[in-house]
mmCIF file of N, CA, C and O in Angstrom:
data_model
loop_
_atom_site.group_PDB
_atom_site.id
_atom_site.type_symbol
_atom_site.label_atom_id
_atom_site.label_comp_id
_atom_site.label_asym_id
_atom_site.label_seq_id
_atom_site.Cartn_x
_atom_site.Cartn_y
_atom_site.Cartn_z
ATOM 1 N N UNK A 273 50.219 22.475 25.681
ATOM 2 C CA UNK A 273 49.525 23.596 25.117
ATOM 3 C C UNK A 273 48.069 23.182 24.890
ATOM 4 O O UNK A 273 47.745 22.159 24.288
ATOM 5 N N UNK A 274 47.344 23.940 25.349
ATOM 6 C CA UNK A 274 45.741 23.888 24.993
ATOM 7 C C UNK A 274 44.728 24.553 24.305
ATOM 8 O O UNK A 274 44.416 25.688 24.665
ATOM 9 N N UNK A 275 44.049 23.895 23.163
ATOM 10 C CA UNK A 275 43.551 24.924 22.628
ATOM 11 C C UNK A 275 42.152 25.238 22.900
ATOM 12 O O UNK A 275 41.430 24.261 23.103
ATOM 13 N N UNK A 276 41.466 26.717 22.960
ATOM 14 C CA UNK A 276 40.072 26.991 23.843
ATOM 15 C C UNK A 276 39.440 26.754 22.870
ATOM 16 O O UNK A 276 39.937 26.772 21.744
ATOM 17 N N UNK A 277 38.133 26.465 23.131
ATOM 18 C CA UNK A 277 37.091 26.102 22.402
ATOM 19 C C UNK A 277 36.346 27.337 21.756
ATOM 20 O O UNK A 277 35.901 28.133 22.583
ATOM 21 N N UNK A 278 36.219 27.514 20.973
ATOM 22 C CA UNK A 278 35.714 28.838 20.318
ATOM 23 C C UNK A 278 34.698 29.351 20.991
ATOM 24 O O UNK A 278 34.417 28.680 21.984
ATOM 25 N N UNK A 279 33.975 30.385 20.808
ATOM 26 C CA UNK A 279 32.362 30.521 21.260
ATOM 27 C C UNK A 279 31.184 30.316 20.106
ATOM 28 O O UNK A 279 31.439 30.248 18.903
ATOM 29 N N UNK A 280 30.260 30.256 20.500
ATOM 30 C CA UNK A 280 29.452 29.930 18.837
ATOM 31 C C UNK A 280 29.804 28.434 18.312
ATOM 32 O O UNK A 280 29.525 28.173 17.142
ATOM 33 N N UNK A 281 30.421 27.414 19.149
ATOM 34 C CA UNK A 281 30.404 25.942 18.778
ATOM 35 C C UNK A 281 28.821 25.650 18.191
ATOM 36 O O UNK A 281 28.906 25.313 17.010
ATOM 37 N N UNK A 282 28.199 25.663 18.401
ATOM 38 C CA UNK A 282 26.808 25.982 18.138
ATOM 39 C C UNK A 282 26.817 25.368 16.655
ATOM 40 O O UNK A 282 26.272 24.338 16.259
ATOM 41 N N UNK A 283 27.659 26.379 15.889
ATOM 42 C CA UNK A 283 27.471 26.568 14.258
ATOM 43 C C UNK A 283 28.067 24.968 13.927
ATOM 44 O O UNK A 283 27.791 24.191 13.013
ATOM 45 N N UNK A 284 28.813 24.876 14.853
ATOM 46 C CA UNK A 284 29.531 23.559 14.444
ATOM 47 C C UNK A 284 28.755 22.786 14.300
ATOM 48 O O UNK A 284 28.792 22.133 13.257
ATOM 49 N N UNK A 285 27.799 22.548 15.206
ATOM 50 C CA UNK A 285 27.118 21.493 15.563
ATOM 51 C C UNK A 285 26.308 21.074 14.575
ATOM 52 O O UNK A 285 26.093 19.943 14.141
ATOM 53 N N UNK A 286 25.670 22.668 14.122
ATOM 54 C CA UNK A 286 24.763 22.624 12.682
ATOM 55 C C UNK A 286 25.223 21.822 11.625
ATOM 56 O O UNK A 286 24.544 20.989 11.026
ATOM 57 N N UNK A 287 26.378 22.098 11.422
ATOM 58 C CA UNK A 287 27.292 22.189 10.122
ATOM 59 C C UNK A 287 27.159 20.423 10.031
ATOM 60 O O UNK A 287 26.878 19.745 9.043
ATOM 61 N N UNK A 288 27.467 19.981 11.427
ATOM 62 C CA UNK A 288 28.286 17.978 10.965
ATOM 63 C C UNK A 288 26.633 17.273 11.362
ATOM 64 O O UNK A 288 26.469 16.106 11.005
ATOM 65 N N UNK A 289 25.444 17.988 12.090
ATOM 66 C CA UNK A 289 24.151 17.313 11.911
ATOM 67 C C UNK A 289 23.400 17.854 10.401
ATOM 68 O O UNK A 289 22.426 17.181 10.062
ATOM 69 N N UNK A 290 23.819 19.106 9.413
ATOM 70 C CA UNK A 290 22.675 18.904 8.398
ATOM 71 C C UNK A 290 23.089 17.466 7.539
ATOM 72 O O UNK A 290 22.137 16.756 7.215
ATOM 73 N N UNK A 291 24.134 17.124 7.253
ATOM 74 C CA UNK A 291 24.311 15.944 6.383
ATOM 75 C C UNK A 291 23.304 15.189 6.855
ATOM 76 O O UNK A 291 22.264 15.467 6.257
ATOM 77 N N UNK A 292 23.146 14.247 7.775
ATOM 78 C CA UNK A 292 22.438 13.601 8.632
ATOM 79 C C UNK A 292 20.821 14.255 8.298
ATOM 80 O O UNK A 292 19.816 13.551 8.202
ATOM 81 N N UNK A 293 20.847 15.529 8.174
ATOM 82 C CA UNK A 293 19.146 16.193 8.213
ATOM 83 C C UNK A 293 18.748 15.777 6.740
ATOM 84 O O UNK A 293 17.697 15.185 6.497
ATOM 85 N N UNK A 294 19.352 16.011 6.112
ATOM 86 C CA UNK A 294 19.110 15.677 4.046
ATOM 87 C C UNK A 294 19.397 14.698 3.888
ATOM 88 O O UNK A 294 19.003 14.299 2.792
ATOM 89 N N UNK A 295 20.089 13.782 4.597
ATOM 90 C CA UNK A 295 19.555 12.419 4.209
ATOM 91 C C UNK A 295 18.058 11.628 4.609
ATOM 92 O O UNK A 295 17.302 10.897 3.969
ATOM 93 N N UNK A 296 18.053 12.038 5.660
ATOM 94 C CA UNK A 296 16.515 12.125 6.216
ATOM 95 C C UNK A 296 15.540 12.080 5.383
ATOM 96 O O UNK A 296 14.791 11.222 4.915
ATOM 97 N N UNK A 297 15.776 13.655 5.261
ATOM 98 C CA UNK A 297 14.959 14.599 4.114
ATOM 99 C C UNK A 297 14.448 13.375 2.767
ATOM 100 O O UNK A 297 13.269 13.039 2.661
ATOM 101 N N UNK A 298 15.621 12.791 1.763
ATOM 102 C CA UNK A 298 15.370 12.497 0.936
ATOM 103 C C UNK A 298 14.971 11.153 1.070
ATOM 104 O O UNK A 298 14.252 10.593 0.242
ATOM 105 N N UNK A 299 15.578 10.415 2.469
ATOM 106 C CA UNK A 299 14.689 9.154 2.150
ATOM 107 C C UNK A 299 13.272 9.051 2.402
ATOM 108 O O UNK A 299 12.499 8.245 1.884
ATOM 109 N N UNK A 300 12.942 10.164 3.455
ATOM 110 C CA UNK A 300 11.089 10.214 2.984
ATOM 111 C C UNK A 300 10.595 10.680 1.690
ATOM 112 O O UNK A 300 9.535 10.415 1.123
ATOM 113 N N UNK A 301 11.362 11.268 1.408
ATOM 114 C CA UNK A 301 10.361 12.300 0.256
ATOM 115 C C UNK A 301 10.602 11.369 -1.100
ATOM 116 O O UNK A 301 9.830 11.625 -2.024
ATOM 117 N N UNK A 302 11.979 9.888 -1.426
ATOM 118 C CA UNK A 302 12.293 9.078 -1.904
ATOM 119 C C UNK A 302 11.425 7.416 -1.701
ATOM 120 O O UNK A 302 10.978 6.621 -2.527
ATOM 121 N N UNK A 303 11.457 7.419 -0.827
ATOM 122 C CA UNK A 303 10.951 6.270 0.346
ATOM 123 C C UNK A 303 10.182 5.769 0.644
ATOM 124 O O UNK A 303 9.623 4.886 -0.006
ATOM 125 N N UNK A 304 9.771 6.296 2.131
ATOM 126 C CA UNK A 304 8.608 6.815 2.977
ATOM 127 C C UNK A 304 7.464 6.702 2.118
ATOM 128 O O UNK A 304 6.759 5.814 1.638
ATOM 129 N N UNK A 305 7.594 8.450 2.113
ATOM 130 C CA UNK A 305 6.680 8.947 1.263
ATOM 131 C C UNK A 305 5.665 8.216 -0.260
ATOM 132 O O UNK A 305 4.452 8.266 -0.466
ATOM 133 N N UNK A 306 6.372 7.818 -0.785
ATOM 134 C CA UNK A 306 5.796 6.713 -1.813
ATOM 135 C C UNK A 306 4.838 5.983 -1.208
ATOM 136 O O UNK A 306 3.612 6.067 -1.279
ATOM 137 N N UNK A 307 5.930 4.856 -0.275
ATOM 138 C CA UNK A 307 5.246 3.614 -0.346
ATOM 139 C C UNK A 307 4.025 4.432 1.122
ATOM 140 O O UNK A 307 2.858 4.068 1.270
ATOM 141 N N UNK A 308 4.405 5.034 1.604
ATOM 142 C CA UNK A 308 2.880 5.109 2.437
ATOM 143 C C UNK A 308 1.571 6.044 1.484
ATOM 144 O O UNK A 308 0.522 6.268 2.088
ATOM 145 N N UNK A 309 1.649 6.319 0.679
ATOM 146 C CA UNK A 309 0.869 6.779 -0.590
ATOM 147 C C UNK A 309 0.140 5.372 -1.047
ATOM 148 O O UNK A 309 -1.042 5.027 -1.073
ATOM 149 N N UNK A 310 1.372 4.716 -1.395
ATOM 150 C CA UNK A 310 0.895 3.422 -2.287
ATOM 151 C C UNK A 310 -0.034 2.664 -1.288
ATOM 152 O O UNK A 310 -1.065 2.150 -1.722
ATOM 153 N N UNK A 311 0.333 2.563 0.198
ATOM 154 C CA UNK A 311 -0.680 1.587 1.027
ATOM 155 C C UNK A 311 -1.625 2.182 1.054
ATOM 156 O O UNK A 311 -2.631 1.509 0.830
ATOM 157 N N UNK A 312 -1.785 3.267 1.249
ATOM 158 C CA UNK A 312 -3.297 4.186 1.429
ATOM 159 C C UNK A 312 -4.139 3.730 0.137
ATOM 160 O O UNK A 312 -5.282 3.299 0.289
ATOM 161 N N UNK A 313 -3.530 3.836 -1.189
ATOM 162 C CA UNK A 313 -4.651 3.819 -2.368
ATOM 163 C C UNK A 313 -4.624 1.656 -2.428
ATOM 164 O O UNK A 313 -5.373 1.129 -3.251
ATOM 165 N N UNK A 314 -4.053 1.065 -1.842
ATOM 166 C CA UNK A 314 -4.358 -0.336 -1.308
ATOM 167 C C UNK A 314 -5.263 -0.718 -0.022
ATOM 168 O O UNK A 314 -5.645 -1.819 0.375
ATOM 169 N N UNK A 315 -5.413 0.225 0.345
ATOM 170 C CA UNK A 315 -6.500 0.412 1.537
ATOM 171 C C UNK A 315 -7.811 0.356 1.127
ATOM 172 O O UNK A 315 -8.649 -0.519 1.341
ATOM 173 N N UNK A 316 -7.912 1.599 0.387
ATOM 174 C CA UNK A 316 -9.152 2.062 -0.257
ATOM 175 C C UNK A 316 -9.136 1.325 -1.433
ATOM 176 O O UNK A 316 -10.203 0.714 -1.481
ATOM 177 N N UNK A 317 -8.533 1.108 -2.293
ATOM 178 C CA UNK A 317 -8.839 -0.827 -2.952
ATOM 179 C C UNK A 317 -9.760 -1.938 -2.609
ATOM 180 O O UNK A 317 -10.724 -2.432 -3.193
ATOM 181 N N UNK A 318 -9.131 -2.192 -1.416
ATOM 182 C CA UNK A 318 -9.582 -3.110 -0.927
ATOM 183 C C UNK A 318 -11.131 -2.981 0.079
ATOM 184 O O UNK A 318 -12.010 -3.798 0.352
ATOM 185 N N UNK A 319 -10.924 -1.615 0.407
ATOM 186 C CA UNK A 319 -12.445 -1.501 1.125
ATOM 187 C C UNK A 319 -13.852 -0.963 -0.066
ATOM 188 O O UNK A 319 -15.055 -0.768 0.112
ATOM 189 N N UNK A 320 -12.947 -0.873 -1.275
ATOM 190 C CA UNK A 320 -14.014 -0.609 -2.445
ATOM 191 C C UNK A 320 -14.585 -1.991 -2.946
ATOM 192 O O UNK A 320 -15.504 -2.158 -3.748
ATOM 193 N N UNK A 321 -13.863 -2.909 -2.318
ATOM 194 C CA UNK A 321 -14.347 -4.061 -3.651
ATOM 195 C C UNK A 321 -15.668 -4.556 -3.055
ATOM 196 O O UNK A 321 -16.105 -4.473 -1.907
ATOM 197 N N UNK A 322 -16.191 -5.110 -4.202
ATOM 198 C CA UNK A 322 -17.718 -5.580 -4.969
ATOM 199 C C UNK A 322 -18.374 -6.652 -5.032
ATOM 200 O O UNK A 322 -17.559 -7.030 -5.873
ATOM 201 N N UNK A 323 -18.790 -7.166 -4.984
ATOM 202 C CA UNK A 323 -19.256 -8.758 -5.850
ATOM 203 C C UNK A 323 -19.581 -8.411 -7.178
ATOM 204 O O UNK A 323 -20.359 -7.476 -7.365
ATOM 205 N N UNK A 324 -19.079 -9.053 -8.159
ATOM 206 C CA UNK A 324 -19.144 -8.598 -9.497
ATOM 207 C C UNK A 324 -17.849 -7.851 -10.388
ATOM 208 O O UNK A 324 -17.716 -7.571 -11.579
ATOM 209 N N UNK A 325 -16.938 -7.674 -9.120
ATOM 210 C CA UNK A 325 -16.013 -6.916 -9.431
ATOM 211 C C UNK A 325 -14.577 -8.585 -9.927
ATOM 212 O O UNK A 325 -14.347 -9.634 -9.325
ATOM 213 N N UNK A 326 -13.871 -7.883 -11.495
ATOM 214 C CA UNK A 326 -13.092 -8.767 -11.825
ATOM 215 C C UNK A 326 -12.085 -8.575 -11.082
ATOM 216 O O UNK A 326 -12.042 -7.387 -10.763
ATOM 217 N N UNK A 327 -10.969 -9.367 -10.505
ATOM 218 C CA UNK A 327 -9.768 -8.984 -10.197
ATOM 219 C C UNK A 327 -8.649 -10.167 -10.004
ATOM 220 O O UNK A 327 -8.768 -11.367 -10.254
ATOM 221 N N UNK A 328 -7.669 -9.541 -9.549
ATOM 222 C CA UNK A 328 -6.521 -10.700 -9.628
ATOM 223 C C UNK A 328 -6.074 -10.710 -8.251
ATOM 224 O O UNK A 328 -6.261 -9.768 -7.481
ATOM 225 N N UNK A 329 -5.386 -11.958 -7.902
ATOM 226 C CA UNK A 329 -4.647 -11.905 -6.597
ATOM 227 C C UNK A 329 -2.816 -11.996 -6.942
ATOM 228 O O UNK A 329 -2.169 -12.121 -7.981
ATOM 229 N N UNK A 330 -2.444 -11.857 -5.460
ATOM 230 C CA UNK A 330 -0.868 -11.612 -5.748
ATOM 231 C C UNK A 330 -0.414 -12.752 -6.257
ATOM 232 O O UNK A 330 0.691 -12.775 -6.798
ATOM 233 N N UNK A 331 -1.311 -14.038 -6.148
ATOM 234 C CA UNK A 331 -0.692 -15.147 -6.815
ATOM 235 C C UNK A 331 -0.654 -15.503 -7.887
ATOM 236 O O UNK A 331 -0.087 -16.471 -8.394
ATOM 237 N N UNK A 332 -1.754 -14.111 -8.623
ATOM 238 C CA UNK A 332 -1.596 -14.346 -10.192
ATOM 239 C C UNK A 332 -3.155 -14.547 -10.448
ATOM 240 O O UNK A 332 -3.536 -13.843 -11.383
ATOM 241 N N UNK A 333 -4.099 -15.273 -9.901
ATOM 242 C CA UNK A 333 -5.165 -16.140 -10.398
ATOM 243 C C UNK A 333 -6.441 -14.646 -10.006
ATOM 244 O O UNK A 333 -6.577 -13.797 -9.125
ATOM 245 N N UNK A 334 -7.150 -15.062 -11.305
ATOM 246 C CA UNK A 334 -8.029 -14.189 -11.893
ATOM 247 C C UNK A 334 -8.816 -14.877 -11.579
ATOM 248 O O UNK A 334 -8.710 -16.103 -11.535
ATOM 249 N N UNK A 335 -10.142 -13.977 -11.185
ATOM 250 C CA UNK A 335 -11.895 -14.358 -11.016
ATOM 251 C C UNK A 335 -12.526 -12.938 -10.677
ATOM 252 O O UNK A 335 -12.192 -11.798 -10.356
ATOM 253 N N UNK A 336 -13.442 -13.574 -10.898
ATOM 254 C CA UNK A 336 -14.786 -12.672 -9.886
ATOM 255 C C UNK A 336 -15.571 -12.709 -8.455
ATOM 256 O O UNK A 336 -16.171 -13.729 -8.114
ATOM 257 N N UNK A 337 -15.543 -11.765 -7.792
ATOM 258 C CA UNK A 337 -16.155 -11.703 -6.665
ATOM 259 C C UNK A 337 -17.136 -12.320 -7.151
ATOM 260 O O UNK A 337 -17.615 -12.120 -8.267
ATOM 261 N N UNK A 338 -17.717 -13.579 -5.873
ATOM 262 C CA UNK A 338 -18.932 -14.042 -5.879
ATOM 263 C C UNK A 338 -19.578 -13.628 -4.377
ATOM 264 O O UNK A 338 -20.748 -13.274 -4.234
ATOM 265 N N UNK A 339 -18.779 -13.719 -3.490
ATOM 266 C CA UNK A 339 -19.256 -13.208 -2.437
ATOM 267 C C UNK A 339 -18.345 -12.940 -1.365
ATOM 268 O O UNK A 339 -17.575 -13.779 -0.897
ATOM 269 N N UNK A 340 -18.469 -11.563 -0.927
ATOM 270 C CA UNK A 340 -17.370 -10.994 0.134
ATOM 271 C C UNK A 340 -18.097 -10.492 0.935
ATOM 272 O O UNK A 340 -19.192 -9.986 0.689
ATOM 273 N N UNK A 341 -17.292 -10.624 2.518
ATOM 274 C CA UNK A 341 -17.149 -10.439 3.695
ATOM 275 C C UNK A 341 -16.371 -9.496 4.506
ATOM 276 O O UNK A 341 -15.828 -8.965 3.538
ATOM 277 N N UNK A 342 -15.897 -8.883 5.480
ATOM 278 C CA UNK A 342 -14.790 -7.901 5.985
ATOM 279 C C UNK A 342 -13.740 -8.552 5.512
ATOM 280 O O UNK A 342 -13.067 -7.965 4.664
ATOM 281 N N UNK A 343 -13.419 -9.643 5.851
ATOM 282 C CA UNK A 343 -11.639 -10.372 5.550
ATOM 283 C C UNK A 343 -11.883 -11.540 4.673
ATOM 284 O O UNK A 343 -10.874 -12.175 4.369
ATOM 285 N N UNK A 344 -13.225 -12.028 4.117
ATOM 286 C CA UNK A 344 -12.954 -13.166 3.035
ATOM 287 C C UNK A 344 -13.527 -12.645 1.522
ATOM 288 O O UNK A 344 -14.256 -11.678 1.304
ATOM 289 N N UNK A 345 -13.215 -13.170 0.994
ATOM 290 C CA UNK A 345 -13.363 -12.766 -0.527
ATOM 291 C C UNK A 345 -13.508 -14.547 -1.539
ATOM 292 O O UNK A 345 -12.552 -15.266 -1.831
ATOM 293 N N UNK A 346 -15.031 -14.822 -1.867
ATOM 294 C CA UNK A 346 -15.045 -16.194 -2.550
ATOM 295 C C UNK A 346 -15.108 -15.385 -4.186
ATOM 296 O O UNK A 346 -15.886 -14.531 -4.611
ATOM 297 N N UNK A 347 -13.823 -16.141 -4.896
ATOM 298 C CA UNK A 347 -13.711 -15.646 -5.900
ATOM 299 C C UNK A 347 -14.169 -17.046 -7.115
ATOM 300 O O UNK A 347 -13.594 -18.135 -7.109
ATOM 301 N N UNK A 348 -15.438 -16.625 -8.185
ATOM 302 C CA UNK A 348 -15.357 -17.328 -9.267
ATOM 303 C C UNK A 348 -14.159 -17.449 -10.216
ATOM 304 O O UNK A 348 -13.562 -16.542 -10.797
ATOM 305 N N UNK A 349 -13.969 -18.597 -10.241
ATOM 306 C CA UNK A 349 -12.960 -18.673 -11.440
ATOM 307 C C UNK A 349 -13.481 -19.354 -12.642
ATOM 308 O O UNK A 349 -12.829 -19.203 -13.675
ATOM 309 N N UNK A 350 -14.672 -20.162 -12.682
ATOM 310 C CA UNK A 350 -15.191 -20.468 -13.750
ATOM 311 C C UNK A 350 -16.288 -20.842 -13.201
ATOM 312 O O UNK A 350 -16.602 -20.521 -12.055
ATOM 313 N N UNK A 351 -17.042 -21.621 -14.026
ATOM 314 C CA UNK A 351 -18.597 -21.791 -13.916
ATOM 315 C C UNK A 351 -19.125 -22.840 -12.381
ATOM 316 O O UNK A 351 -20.234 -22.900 -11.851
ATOM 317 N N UNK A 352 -17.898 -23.514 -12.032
ATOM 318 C CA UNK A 352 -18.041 -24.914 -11.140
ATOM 319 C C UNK A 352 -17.213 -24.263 -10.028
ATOM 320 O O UNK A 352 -17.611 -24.206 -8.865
ATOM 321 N N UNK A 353 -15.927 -23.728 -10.487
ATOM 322 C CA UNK A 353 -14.839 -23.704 -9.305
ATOM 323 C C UNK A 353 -15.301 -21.997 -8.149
ATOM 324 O O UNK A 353 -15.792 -20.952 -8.577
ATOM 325 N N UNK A 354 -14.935 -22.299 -6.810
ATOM 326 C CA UNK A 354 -14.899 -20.989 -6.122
ATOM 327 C C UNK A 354 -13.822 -21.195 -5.037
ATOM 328 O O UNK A 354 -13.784 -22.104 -4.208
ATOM 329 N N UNK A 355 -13.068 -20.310 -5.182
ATOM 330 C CA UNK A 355 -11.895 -20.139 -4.047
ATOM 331 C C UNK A 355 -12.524 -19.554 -3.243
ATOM 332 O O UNK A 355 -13.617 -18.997 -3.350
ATOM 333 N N UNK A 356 -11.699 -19.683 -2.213
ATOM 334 C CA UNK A 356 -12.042 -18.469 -0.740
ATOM 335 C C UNK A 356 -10.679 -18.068 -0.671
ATOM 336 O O UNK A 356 -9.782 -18.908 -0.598
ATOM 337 N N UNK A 357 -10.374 -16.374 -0.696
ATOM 338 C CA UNK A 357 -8.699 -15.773 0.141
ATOM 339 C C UNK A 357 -9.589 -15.177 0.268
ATOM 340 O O UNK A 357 -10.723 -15.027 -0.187
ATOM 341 N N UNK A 358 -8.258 -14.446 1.720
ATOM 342 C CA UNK A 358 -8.556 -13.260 2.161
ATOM 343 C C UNK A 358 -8.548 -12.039 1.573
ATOM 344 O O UNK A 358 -7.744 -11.786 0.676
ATOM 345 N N UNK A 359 -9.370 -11.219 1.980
ATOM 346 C CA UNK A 359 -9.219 -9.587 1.299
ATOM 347 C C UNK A 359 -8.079 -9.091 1.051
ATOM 348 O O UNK A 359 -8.057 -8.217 0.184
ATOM 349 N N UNK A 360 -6.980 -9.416 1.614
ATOM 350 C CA UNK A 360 -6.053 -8.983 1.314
ATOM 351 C C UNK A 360 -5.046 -9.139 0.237
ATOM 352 O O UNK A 360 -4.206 -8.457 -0.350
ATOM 353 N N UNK A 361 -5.567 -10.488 0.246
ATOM 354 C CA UNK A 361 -4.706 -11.098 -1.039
ATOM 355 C C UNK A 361 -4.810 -10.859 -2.531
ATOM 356 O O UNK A 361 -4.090 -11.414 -3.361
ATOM 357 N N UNK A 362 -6.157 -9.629 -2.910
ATOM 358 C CA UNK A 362 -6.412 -9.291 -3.707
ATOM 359 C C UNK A 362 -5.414 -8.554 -4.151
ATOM 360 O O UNK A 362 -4.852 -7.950 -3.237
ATOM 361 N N UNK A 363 -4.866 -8.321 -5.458
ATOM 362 C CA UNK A 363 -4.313 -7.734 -5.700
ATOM 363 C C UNK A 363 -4.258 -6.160 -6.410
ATOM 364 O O UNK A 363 -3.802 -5.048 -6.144
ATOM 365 N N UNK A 364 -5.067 -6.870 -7.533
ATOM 366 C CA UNK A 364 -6.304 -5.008 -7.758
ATOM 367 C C UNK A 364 -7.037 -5.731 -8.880
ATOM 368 O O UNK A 364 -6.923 -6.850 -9.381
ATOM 369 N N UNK A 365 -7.925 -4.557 -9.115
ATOM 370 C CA UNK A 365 -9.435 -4.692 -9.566
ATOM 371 C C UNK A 365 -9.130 -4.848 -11.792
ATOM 372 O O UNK A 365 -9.058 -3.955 -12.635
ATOM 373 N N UNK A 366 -9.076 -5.789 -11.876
ATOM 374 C CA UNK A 366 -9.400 -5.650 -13.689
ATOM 375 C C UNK A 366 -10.288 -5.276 -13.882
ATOM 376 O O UNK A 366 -10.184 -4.739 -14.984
ATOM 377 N N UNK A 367 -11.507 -5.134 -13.427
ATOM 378 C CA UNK A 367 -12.612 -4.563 -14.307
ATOM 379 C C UNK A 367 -13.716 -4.381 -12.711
ATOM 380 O O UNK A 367 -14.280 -5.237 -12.029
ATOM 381 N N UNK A 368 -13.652 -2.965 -12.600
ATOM 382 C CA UNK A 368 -15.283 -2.951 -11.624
ATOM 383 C C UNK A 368 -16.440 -3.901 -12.309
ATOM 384 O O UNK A 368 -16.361 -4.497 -13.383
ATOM 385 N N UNK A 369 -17.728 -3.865 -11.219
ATOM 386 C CA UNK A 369 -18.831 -4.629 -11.530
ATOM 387 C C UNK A 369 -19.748 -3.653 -12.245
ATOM 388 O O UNK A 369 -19.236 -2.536 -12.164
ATOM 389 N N UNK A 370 -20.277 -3.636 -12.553
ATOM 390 C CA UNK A 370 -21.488 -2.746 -13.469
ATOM 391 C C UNK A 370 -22.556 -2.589 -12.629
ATOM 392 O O UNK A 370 -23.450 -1.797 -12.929
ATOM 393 N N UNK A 371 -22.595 -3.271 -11.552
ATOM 394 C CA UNK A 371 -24.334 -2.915 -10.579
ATOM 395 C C UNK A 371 -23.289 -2.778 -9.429
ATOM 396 O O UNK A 371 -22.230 -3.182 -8.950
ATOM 397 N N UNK A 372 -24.586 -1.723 -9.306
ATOM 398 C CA UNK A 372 -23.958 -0.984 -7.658
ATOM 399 C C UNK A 372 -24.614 -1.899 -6.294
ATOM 400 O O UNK A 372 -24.730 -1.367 -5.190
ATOM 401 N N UNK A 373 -25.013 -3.332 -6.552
ATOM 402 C CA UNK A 373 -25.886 -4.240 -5.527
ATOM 403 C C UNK A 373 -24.220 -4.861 -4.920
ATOM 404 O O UNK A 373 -23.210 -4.874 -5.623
ATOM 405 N N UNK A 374 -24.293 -5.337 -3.469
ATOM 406 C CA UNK A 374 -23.112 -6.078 -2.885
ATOM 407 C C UNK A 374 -23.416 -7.387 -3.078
ATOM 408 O O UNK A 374 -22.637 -8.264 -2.705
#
């Protein structure tokens, strides 16, 4: 015995792909969505910074721009010492600089 396939399978199809569509749905709007927000305002972070500007890196260690480049960043940490990381490694800004000079 065989059974025919309805007409309008169609609906079916809808029915067992929306699960699949709302999960989608929520991991961008959960997800996605966030963290590509969050890189954008880390973008523009990083293409704002200063000499003069305080900040921290992901490794923790605090200074001041003494002098930056496209990808290097020499950061004061006290009166004698100066690191060099990269721009990237900044992590964000504690305190802008007060003069608008680079």
């Amino acid at each position: 015995m065989f059974i025919a396939a309805e007409p309008g399978g169609g609906a079916n199809l809808l029915v067992s792909i929306a699960p699949f569509i709302l999960m989608f749905a929520v991991f961008y709007f959960l997800l996605i969505r966030p963290q590509q927000k969050k890189q954008k305002e880390r973008g523009m972070m990083l293409t704002q910074l200063r000499k003069g500007d305080k900040v921290s890196t992901i490794g923790g260690l605090h200074g001041t721009i003494h002098e930056i480049t496209d990808d290097i960043v020499v950061l004061r940490v006290n009166d004698a010492t100066k690191l060099t990381f990269n721009r990237s490694s900044i992590d964000k800004v504690i305190q802008p600089s007060t003069t608008l000079t680079e």
